[in-house]
Amino acid sequence: MAEVLVYVDHVDGAVRKPTLELLTLARRVGEPVAVALGSGAEATAATLAEHGAVKVLTADAPEFADYLVVPKVDALQAAYEAVSPAAVLVPSSAEGKEIAARLAVRIKSGIITDAVDLEAGDEGPVATQSAFAASYTTKSRVSNGTPVITVKPNSAAVEAAPAAGTVEALTVSFSEKATGTKVVSRTPRESTGRPDLTEAAIVVSGGRGVNGAENFSIIEALADSLGAAVGASRAAVDAGWYPHSNQVGQTGKSVSPQLYIASGISGAIQHRAGMQTSKTIVAINKDAEAPIFDLVDYGVVGDLFDVVPALTEEVKTRKG
Amino acid sequence: MSLRIVVCVKYVPDATGDRKFADDLTVDRDDVDGLLSELDEYAVEQALQIADEADDAEITVLTVGPEDAKDALRKALSMGADKAVHVEDDDLHGTDVMGTSLVLAKAIEKTGYDLVIAGMASTDGTMGVLPAILAERLGVPQVTLLSEVSVADGVVKGRRDGDTASEQLEASLPAVVSVTDQSGEARYPSFKGIMAAKKKPVESLDLDDLDIDAEEVGLEGAWTKVDSAAERPARTAGTIVKDEGEGGKQLAEYLAGQKFI
């Protein structure tokens, strides 16, 4: 069976969930060979093996942390040359897409980004994507070179599938360009203790109707009762009520959770672009005419300051 | 010495319109109005601010697209860019990101540059990979997804806010930069700017001018193929209730029924 390279997104050896989802999809098109780079790369092996990696190629060097993107492209290219895979799969993070894109240019291959599903096809892997704010579903494939495909979080269920996961050191010689963009300093994001927005199974978002930074505590309380991530519309972010890192929409994060709860969000096209592929959509809004109600599975026309706290209480009671 | 800035912009179908695919599965440009991609306005704005800080700078705005794409160039010129380059060729219809980046890279090299600035993504394809690909093709550093950017003494610095960390980046020119919508509100063109834009030069280039073969671009030259595009079925009408004191409770009931609680 053909091998498929899977780029591993991890933080000091802790594999992020989208990579495990990627391994599930990779098994549909071949035998997953994982590529883990940087500090803690070898520590990822056990988790990757549990989820289907037959081999784990690892490399660590200061370049991965000290310079932007290119050292990782050099390493992924080295893995590509060592393995000759049938496809290269990369999580659709901002950095993942840039790494994938540069690799694609180097190996003269087409690239597909933000796939939401992947199947084996007669002429190589077929990727499903959402287009035009998720108003279209397209099926595409790479017609030149080795398919390079980035996959969005929440596109597949994480499945255990124990495999050998043999660790092999990857030899990387960095290109002259690898040190072009220096990372002068890095400030880790403060953890809120809540799940990551793009990975969360449930997202609770607030918009203009929340009417003030201090009122976001109501949204946070509901999120915490459900174990959810907190999102915000652009209006709320532009008003300074919530950080941009939590913005859902065309210019923010694109989310695809099992459940999306929009509170005080009208549902402009820019917001819909970032959440329309959510499995179940719920909205709470005073305005019965708000476009968000066209999308919902369940909507409550009412004041979020009444409905959200009542819902939070009810969730807490039911969860005991 | 003059700082040569090239801003890459895209003419896109208006997101508030009814965007569709044409029969050949390329973007239908006939049935919906086009405009300068909103995210590229931020790139133009940062170019203008960087030029203001420089002793001497020239901003060229560059696009690849059909005749109508001149509208996007005019908008950027009316914001304050100095001149424009429009790559237009019938053989470009259906070009994918690989082909577009090839055309842009050749046009940028022909124009001459110290700094290339782009938006974080287009509002139609939304891939967000073009700036990185341009850097790869041009063989210069990428300083991408910046929410803050400055240029001084031949060095570009910026802040990149990632998923897990915020990073301060630095690279020597020439370089490719992309900016996010957090980089600063884009200015509106003034009446004076709009009038001045009409007199600014727009250079037209075709594939021959850039030594690119027709086979390298267009639908046939694309390295990806769209096999099908289906309109997503409208969501079936959901249940909508009016809150008369029990809205929260009813919603909890629904969520419990769906096993979310």
JSON list of N, CA and C in Angstrom, two decimals, chain A residues 202-229:
[
{"chain": "A", "resi": 202, "resn": "ILE", "atom": "N", "xyz": [-18.17, 22.10, 20.75]},
{"chain": "A", "resi": 202, "resn": "ILE", "atom": "CA", "xyz": [-19.24, 23.09, 20.93]},
{"chain": "A", "resi": 202, "resn": "ILE", "atom": "C", "xyz": [-18.62, 24.48, 20.99]},
{"chain": "A", "resi": 203, "resn": "VAL", "atom": "N", "xyz": [-19.23, 25.41, 20.26]},
{"chain": "A", "resi": 203, "resn": "VAL", "atom": "CA", "xyz": [-18.77, 26.80, 20.30]},
{"chain": "A", "resi": 203, "resn": "VAL", "atom": "C", "xyz": [-19.96, 27.69, 20.66]},
{"chain": "A", "resi": 204, "resn": "VAL", "atom": "N", "xyz": [-19.75, 28.56, 21.64]},
{"chain": "A", "resi": 204, "resn": "VAL", "atom": "CA", "xyz": [-20.77, 29.54, 22.02]},
{"chain": "A", "resi": 204, "resn": "VAL", "atom": "C", "xyz": [-20.23, 30.92, 21.65]},
{"chain": "A", "resi": 205, "resn": "SER", "atom": "N", "xyz": [-20.93, 31.64, 20.76]},
{"chain": "A", "resi": 205, "resn": "SER", "atom": "CA", "xyz": [-20.43, 32.92, 20.27]},
{"chain": "A", "resi": 205, "resn": "SER", "atom": "C", "xyz": [-21.34, 34.08, 20.65]},
{"chain": "A", "resi": 206, "resn": "GLY", "atom": "N", "xyz": [-20.71, 35.22, 20.84]},
{"chain": "A", "resi": 206, "resn": "GLY", "atom": "CA", "xyz": [-21.46, 36.44, 21.12]},
{"chain": "A", "resi": 206, "resn": "GLY", "atom": "C", "xyz": [-21.18, 37.50, 20.07]},
{"chain": "A", "resi": 207, "resn": "GLY", "atom": "N", "xyz": [-22.16, 38.35, 19.83]},
{"chain": "A", "resi": 207, "resn": "GLY", "atom": "CA", "xyz": [-22.00, 39.40, 18.82]},
{"chain": "A", "resi": 207, "resn": "GLY", "atom": "C", "xyz": [-22.40, 40.76, 19.34]},
{"chain": "A", "resi": 208, "resn": "ARG", "atom": "N", "xyz": [-22.82, 41.59, 18.42]},
{"chain": "A", "resi": 208, "resn": "ARG", "atom": "CA", "xyz": [-23.18, 42.97, 18.75]},
{"chain": "A", "resi": 208, "resn": "ARG", "atom": "C", "xyz": [-24.19, 43.05, 19.90]},
{"chain": "A", "resi": 209, "resn": "GLY", "atom": "N", "xyz": [-25.11, 42.10, 19.92]},
{"chain": "A", "resi": 209, "resn": "GLY", "atom": "CA", "xyz": [-26.15, 42.11, 20.93]},
{"chain": "A", "resi": 209, "resn": "GLY", "atom": "C", "xyz": [-25.66, 41.93, 22.36]},
{"chain": "A", "resi": 210, "resn": "VAL", "atom": "N", "xyz": [-24.41, 41.45, 22.51]},
{"chain": "A", "resi": 210, "resn": "VAL", "atom": "CA", "xyz": [-23.86, 41.28, 23.86]},
{"chain": "A", "resi": 210, "resn": "VAL", "atom": "C", "xyz": [-23.60, 42.65, 24.49]},
{"chain": "A", "resi": 211, "resn": "ASN", "atom": "N", "xyz": [-23.33, 43.64, 23.64]},
{"chain": "A", "resi": 211, "resn": "ASN", "atom": "CA", "xyz": [-23.34, 45.02, 24.08]},
{"chain": "A", "resi": 211, "resn": "ASN", "atom": "C", "xyz": [-22.38, 45.35, 25.22]},
{"chain": "A", "resi": 212, "resn": "GLY", "atom": "N", "xyz": [-21.13, 44.98, 25.06]},
{"chain": "A", "resi": 212, "resn": "GLY", "atom": "CA", "xyz": [-20.13, 45.39, 26.05]},
{"chain": "A", "resi": 212, "resn": "GLY", "atom": "C", "xyz": [-19.22, 44.24, 26.46]},
{"chain": "A", "resi": 213, "resn": "ALA", "atom": "N", "xyz": [-17.94, 44.57, 26.70]},
{"chain": "A", "resi": 213, "resn": "ALA", "atom": "CA", "xyz": [-16.96, 43.55, 27.07]},
{"chain": "A", "resi": 213, "resn": "ALA", "atom": "C", "xyz": [-17.37, 42.83, 28.35]},
{"chain": "A", "resi": 214, "resn": "GLU", "atom": "N", "xyz": [-17.89, 43.60, 29.30]},
{"chain": "A", "resi": 214, "resn": "GLU", "atom": "CA", "xyz": [-18.21, 43.02, 30.61]},
{"chain": "A", "resi": 214, "resn": "GLU", "atom": "C", "xyz": [-19.33, 41.97, 30.49]},
{"chain": "A", "resi": 215, "resn": "ASN", "atom": "N", "xyz": [-20.19, 42.15, 29.50]},
{"chain": "A", "resi": 215, "resn": "ASN", "atom": "CA", "xyz": [-21.31, 41.20, 29.35]},
{"chain": "A", "resi": 215, "resn": "ASN", "atom": "C", "xyz": [-20.88, 39.86, 28.74]},
{"chain": "A", "resi": 216, "resn": "PHE", "atom": "N", "xyz": [-19.66, 39.79, 28.22]},
{"chain": "A", "resi": 216, "resn": "PHE", "atom": "CA", "xyz": [-19.20, 38.52, 27.65]},
{"chain": "A", "resi": 216, "resn": "PHE", "atom": "C", "xyz": [-19.10, 37.42, 28.71]},
{"chain": "A", "resi": 217, "resn": "SER", "atom": "N", "xyz": [-19.10, 37.84, 29.99]},
{"chain": "A", "resi": 217, "resn": "SER", "atom": "CA", "xyz": [-19.08, 36.84, 31.06]},
{"chain": "A", "resi": 217, "resn": "SER", "atom": "C", "xyz": [-20.31, 35.93, 30.98]},
{"chain": "A", "resi": 218, "resn": "ILE", "atom": "N", "xyz": [-21.41, 36.48, 30.45]},
{"chain": "A", "resi": 218, "resn": "ILE", "atom": "CA", "xyz": [-22.64, 35.67, 30.29]},
{"chain": "A", "resi": 218, "resn": "ILE", "atom": "C", "xyz": [-22.42, 34.56, 29.26]},
{"chain": "A", "resi": 219, "resn": "ILE", "atom": "N", "xyz": [-21.72, 34.94, 28.17]},
{"chain": "A", "resi": 219, "resn": "ILE", "atom": "CA", "xyz": [-21.41, 33.98, 27.10]},
{"chain": "A", "resi": 219, "resn": "ILE", "atom": "C", "xyz": [-20.43, 32.94, 27.64]},
{"chain": "A", "resi": 220, "resn": "GLU", "atom": "N", "xyz": [-19.43, 33.42, 28.38]},
{"chain": "A", "resi": 220, "resn": "GLU", "atom": "CA", "xyz": [-18.41, 32.51, 28.93]},
{"chain": "A", "resi": 220, "resn": "GLU", "atom": "C", "xyz": [-19.03, 31.51, 29.91]},
{"chain": "A", "resi": 221, "resn": "ALA", "atom": "N", "xyz": [-19.98, 31.99, 30.69]},
{"chain": "A", "resi": 221, "resn": "ALA", "atom": "CA", "xyz": [-20.61, 31.10, 31.68]},
{"chain": "A", "resi": 221, "resn": "ALA", "atom": "C", "xyz": [-21.36, 29.97, 30.97]},
{"chain": "A", "resi": 222, "resn": "LEU", "atom": "N", "xyz": [-22.06, 30.32, 29.88]},
{"chain": "A", "resi": 222, "resn": "LEU", "atom": "CA", "xyz": [-22.76, 29.28, 29.12]},
{"chain": "A", "resi": 222, "resn": "LEU", "atom": "C", "xyz": [-21.75, 28.30, 28.51]},
{"chain": "A", "resi": 223, "resn": "ALA", "atom": "N", "xyz": [-20.68, 28.87, 27.94]},
{"chain": "A", "resi": 223, "resn": "ALA", "atom": "CA", "xyz": [-19.64, 28.02, 27.33]},
{"chain": "A", "resi": 223, "resn": "ALA", "atom": "C", "xyz": [-19.08, 27.05, 28.38]},
{"chain": "A", "resi": 224, "resn": "ASP", "atom": "N", "xyz": [-18.80, 27.57, 29.57]},
{"chain": "A", "resi": 224, "resn": "ASP", "atom": "CA", "xyz": [-18.20, 26.72, 30.60]},
{"chain": "A", "resi": 224, "resn": "ASP", "atom": "C", "xyz": [-19.17, 25.63, 31.06]},
{"chain": "A", "resi": 225, "resn": "SER", "atom": "N", "xyz": [-20.45, 25.94, 31.09]},
{"chain": "A", "resi": 225, "resn": "SER", "atom": "CA", "xyz": [-21.42, 24.92, 31.51]},
{"chain": "A", "resi": 225, "resn": "SER", "atom": "C", "xyz": [-21.47, 23.77, 30.50]},
{"chain": "A", "resi": 226, "resn": "LEU", "atom": "N", "xyz": [-21.16, 24.09, 29.23]},
{"chain": "A", "resi": 226, "resn": "LEU", "atom": "CA", "xyz": [-21.22, 23.07, 28.16]},
{"chain": "A", "resi": 226, "resn": "LEU", "atom": "C", "xyz": [-19.84, 22.52, 27.81]},
{"chain": "A", "resi": 227, "resn": "GLY", "atom": "N", "xyz": [-18.80, 23.04, 28.44]},
{"chain": "A", "resi": 227, "resn": "GLY", "atom": "CA", "xyz": [-17.44, 22.63, 28.08]},
{"chain": "A", "resi": 227, "resn": "GLY", "atom": "C", "xyz": [-17.07, 23.12, 26.69]},
{"chain": "A", "resi": 228, "resn": "ALA", "atom": "N", "xyz": [-17.55, 24.31, 26.34]},
{"chain": "A", "resi": 228, "resn": "ALA", "atom": "CA", "xyz": [-17.41, 24.82, 24.97]},
{"chain": "A", "resi": 228, "resn": "ALA", "atom": "C", "xyz": [-16.33, 25.89, 24.87]},
{"chain": "A", "resi": 229, "resn": "ALA", "atom": "N", "xyz": [-15.96, 26.20, 23.62]},
{"chain": "A", "resi": 229, "resn": "ALA", "atom": "CA", "xyz": [-15.08, 27.33, 23.33]},
{"chain": "A", "resi": 229, "resn": "ALA", "atom": "C", "xyz": [-15.94, 28.57, 23.15]}
]
